[in-house]
Coordinates of C-alpha atoms in Angstrom, one line a residue:
X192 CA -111.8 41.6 185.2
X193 CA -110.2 42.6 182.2
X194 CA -109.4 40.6 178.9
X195 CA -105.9 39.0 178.9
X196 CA -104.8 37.1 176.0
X197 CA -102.9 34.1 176.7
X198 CA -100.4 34.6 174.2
X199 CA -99.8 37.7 176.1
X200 CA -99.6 36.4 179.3
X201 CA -96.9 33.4 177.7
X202 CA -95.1 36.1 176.9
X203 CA -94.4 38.3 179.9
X204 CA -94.2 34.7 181.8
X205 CA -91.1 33.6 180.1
X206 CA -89.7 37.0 180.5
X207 CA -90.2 36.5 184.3
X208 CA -88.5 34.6 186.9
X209 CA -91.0 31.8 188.0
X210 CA -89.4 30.3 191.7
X211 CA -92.0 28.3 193.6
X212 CA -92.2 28.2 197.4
X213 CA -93.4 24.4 197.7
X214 CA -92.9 21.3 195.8
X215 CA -93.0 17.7 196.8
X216 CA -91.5 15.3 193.7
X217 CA -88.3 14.3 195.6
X218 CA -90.7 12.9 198.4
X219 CA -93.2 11.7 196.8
X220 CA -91.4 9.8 194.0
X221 CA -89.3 8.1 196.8
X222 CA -92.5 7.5 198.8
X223 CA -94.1 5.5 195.6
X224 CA -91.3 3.6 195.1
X225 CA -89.3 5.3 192.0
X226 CA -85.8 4.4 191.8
X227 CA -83.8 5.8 190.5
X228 CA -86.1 9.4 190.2
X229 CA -86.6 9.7 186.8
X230 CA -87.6 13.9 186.5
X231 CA -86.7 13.8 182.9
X232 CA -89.8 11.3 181.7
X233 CA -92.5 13.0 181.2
X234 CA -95.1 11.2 184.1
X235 CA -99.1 12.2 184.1
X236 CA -98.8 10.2 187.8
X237 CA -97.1 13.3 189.0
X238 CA -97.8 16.9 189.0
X239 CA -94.2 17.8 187.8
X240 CA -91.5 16.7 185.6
X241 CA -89.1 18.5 183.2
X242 CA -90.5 17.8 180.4
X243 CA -93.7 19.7 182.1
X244 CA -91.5 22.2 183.7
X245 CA -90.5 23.7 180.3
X246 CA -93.7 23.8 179.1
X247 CA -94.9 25.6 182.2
X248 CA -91.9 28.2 182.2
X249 CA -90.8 26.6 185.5
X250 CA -87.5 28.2 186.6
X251 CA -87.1 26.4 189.9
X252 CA -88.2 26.6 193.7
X253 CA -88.0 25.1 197.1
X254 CA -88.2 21.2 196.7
X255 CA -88.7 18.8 199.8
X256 CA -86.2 16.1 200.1
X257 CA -87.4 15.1 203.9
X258 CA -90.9 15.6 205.9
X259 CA -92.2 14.2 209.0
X260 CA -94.2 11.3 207.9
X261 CA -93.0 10.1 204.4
X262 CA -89.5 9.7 202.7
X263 CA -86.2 8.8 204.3
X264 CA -84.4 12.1 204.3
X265 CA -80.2 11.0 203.7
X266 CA -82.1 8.6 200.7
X267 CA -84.1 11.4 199.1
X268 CA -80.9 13.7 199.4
X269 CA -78.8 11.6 197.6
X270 CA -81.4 10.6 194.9
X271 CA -82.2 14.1 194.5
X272 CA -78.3 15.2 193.7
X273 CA -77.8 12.5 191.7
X274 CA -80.8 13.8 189.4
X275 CA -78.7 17.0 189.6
X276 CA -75.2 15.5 188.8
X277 CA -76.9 13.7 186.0
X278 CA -78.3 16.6 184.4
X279 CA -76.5 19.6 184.2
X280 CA -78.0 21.0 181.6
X281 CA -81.6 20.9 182.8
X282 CA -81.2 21.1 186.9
X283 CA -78.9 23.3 188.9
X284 CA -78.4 23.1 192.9
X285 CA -79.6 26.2 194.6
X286 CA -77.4 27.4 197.5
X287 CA -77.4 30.7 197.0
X288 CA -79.7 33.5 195.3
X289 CA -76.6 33.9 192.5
X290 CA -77.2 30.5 191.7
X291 CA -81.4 31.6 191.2
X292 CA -80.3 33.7 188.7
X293 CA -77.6 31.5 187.1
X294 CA -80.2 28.8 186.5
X295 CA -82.8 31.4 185.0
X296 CA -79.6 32.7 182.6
X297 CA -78.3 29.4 181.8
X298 CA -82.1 27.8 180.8
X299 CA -81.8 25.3 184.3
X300 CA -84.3 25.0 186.5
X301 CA -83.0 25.9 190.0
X302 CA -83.7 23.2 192.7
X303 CA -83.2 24.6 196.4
X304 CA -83.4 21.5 198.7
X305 CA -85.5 21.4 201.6
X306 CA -86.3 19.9 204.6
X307 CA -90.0 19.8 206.1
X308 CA -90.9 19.0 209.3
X309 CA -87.2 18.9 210.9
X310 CA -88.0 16.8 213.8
X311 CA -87.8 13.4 212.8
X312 CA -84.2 14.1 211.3
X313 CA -82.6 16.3 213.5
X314 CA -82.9 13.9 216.2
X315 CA -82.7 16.2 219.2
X316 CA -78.7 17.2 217.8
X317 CA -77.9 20.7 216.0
X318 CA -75.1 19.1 215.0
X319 CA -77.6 17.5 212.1
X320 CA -78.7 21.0 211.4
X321 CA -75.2 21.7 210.1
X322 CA -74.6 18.6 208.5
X323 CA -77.5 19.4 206.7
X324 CA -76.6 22.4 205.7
X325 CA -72.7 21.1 204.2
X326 CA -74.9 18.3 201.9
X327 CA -76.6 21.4 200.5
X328 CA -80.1 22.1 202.3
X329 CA -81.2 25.8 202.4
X330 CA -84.8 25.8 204.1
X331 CA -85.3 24.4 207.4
X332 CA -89.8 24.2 208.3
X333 CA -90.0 24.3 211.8
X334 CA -92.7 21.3 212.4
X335 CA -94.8 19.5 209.1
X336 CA -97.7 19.6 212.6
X337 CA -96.1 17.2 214.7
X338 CA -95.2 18.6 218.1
X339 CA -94.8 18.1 221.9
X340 CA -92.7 18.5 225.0
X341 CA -90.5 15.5 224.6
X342 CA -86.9 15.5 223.2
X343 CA -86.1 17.0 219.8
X344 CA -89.8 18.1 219.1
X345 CA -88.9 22.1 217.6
X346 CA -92.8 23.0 219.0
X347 CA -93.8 22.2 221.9
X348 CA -97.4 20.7 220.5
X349 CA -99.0 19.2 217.4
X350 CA -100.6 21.9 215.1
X351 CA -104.6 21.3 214.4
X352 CA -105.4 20.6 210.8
X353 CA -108.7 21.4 208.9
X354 CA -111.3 23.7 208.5
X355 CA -111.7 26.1 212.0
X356 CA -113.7 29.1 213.6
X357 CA -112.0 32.5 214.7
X358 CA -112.6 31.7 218.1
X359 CA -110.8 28.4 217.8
X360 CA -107.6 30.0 216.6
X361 CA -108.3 32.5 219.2
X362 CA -108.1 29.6 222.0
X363 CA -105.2 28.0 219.8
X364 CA -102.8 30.9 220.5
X365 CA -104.1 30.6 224.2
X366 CA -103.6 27.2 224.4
X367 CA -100.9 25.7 222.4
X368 CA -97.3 25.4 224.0
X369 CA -94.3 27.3 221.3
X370 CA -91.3 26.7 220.5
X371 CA -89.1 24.4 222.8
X372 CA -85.6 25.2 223.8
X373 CA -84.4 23.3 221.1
X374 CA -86.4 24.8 218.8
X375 CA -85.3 28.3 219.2
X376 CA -82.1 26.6 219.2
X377 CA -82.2 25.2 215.5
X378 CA -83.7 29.0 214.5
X379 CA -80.6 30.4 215.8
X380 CA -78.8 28.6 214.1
X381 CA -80.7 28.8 210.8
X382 CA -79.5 32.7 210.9
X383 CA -76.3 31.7 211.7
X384 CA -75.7 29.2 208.8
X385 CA -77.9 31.2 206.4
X386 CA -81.4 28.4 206.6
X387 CA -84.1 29.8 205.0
X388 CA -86.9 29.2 208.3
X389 CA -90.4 28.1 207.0
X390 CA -93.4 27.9 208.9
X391 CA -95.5 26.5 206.9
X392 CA -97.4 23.4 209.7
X393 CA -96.4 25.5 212.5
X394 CA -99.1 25.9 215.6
X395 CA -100.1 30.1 216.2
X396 CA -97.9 29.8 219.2
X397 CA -95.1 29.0 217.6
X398 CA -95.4 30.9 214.4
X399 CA -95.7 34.6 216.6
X400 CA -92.6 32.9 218.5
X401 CA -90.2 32.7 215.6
X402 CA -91.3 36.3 214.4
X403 CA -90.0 37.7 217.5
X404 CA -86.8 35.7 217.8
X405 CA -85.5 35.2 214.4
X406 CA -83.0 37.8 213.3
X407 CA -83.9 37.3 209.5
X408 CA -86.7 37.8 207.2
X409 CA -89.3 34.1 207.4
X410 CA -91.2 32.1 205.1
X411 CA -95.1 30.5 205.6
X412 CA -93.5 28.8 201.9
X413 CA -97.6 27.0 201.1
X414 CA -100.2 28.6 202.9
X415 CA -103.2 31.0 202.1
X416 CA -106.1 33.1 203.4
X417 CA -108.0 32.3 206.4
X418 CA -110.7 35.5 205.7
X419 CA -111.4 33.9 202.1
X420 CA -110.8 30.4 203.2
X421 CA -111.4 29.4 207.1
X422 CA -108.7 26.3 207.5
X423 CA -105.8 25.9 210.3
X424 CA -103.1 25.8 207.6
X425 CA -104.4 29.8 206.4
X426 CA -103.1 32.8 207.9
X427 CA -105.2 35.3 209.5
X428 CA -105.0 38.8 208.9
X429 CA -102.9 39.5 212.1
X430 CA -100.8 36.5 211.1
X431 CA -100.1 37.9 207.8
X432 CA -99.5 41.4 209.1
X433 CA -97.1 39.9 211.5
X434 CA -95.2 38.4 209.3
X435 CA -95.1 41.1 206.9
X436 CA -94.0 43.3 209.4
X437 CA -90.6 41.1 210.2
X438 CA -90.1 41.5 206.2
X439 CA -91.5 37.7 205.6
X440 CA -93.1 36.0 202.5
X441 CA -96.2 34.1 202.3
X442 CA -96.7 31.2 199.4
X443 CA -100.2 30.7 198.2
X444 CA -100.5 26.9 197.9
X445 CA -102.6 25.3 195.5
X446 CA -104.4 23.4 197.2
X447 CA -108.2 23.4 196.9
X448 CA -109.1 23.2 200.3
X449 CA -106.9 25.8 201.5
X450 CA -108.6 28.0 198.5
X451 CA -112.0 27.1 198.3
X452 CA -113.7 23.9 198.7
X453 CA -116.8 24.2 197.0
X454 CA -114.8 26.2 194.4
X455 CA -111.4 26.3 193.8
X456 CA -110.8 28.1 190.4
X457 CA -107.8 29.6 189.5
X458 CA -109.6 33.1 189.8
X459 CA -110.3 32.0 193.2
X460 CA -106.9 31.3 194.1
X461 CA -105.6 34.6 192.9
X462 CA -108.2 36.8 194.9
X463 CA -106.0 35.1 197.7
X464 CA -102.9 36.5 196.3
X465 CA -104.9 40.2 195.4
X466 CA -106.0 39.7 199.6
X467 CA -102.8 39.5 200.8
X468 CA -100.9 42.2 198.2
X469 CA -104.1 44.9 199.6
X470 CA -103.7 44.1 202.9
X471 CA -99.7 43.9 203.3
X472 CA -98.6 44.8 199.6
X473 CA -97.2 43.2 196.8
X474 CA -93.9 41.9 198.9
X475 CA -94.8 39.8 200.6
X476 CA -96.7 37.1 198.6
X477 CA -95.6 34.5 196.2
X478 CA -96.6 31.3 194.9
X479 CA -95.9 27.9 196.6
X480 CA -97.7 25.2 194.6
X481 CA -97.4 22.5 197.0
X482 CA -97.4 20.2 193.6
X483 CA -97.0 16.2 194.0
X484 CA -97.5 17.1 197.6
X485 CA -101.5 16.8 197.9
X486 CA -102.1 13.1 197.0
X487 CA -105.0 12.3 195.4
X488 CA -106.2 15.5 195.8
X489 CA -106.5 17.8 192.0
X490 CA -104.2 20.7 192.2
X491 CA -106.1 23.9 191.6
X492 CA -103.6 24.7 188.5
X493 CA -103.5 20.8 187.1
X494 CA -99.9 20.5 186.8
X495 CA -96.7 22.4 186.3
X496 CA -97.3 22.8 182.6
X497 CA -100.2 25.1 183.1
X498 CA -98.7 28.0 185.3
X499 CA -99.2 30.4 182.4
X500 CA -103.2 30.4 182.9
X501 CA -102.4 31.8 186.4
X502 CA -100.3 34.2 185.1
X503 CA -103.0 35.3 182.6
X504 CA -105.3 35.6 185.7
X505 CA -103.1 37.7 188.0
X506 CA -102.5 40.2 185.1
X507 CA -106.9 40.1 184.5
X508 CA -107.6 41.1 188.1
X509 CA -105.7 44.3 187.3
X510 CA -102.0 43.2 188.8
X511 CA -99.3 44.7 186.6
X512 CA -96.4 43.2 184.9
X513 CA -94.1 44.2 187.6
X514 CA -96.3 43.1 190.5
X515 CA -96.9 39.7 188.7
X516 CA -93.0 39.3 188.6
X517 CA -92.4 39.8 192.2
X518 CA -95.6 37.4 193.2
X519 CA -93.7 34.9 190.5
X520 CA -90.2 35.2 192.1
X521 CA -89.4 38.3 192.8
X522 CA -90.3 37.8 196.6
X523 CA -88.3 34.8 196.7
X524 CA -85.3 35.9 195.5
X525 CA -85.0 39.0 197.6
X526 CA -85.9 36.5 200.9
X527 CA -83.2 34.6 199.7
X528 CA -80.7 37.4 199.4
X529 CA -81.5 38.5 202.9
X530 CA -81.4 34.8 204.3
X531 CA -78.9 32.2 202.6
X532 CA -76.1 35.0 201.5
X533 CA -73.2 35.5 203.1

């Protein structure tokens, strides 16, 4: 690897835009409790706050404001835009990819609202999908792994979770039932409305399902390698060929047992991100933290404030300035073009 002072590194990361596929503090704060959210305190508790974000040179990403199992999404919404109405100067709603680049211009941090794991709110109605949509949500995930053949389920079953063989996702894609009728439903209308579709929980049914039917470019927005790292939640090659192939982006999360278990360095996590830009090129990965959404569990990169040191590794495994940008944001911001625009 090559020498990379972090100084330099700083310096080409504030140049950058720095949009992250995956982050959990609207959920997670609601889940503990917090009211009213309070980003603007700095909060070691957390992985993420504003005061952290601008150390970091955090421009914004995809934040969750409803999942399957935790916070109640219309409660988290409306926390998370009052946050936004209350600071103006630090936090900008993202419905657009204008508005990505407004934030970055204007010193805000860009805050696209998201929904994970759309069962439990949709209800079974795609009526809710466009409600949704008016109150300002831009990425629909398909499943957060719940799934069966009942009503309003979007796959028709549950997604396996943990490490796994070859030959067990082999059977998987066999085995599992795909999307249900009203699951390719809500992804029609996701390219209608302009809904960024994520996969990220979504069974290898399911996921090869959407590829075919969707009419615009797909996100996997916190995932990583299965070859470097053997878990349900990683993409195989074919998986990440596939999705490259329908113009997709893949997030690498940073969570350590998606990277490595027995070592999950920040080197480690970028020769995920060299993987995928070698086999597919530099498109189609990005970053998606997954930040204040693992628990307990240490982030890879400790908290928000600390993104330069992965920029500083990217740039010493022999990625160049521009690839680094488009890994950073870049990616993003062309997937949103294609997807939310008019």
């Amino acid at each position: 690897m090559r020498q990379i002072d972090l100084q330099q590194a700083r310096a080409l990361h504030d140049r950058i835009l720095v949009f992250d596929g995956h982050n959990d503090p609207p959920v997670e704060r609601v889940h503990r409790g917090e009211a009213p959210l309070n980003w603007m305190r700095r909060d070691p508790a957390y992985h993420m706050d504003v005061p952290r974000m601008r150390e970091g040179g955090f421009d914004g990403g995809f934040f969750i404001v409803g999942n399957g199992p935790t916070a109640d999404v219309m409660f988290t919404l409306e926390r998370t835009l009052a946050q936004i109405d209350a600071h103006p100067d630090d936090l900008r709603l993202v419905l657009s990819s204008q508005d990505v680049a407004d934030a970055k211009a204007n010193d805000q941090i860009g805050i696209l609202m998201t929904i994970e794991g759309a069962q439990r709110w949709l209800r079974g109605e795609l009526d809710m999908v466009r409600l949704f949509y008016r109150m300002g949500i831009r990425c629909l995930g398909i499943t957060h792994g719940e799934g069966g053949e009942e009503e309003g389920f979007l796959q028709g079953s549950k997604s396996p979770f943990g490490p796994c063989t070859m030959a067990e996702r082999d059977a998987e894609r066999k085995n599992a039932r795909g999307l249900t009728d009203f699951g390719r439903e809500v992804l029609h209308l996701s390219n209608e409305l302009g809904l960024v579709t994520d996969l990220a929980h979504i069974n290898d049914r399911a996921f090869y399902e959407v590829l075919e039917l969707s009419r615009k470019p797909v996100t996997m927005t916190h995932t990583a390698v299965c070859a470097l790292c053997p878990h349900w939640r990683c993409l195989t090659d074919d998986q990440i060929r596939a999705l490259a192939d329908q113009g997709g982006v893949l997030g690498i999360a940073f969570a350590p047992f998606f990277i490595d278990p027995e070592a999950a360095t920040i080197d480690r996590l970028v020769e995920h991100i060299c993987y995928v830009a070698e086999l597919v090129g530099v498109e189609h990965v990005a970053i998606g933290s997954d930040f204040d959404g693992l628990g307990t569990t240490p982030a890879v990169v400790p908290d928000v404030s600390q993104l330069p040191l992965l920029t500083q590794s990217m740039l010493a495994h022999g990625l160049s300035e521009a690839e680094v940008a488009q890994i950073w944001g870049g990616n993003f911001a062309r997937l949103l073009q294609q997807t939310i625009d008019p």
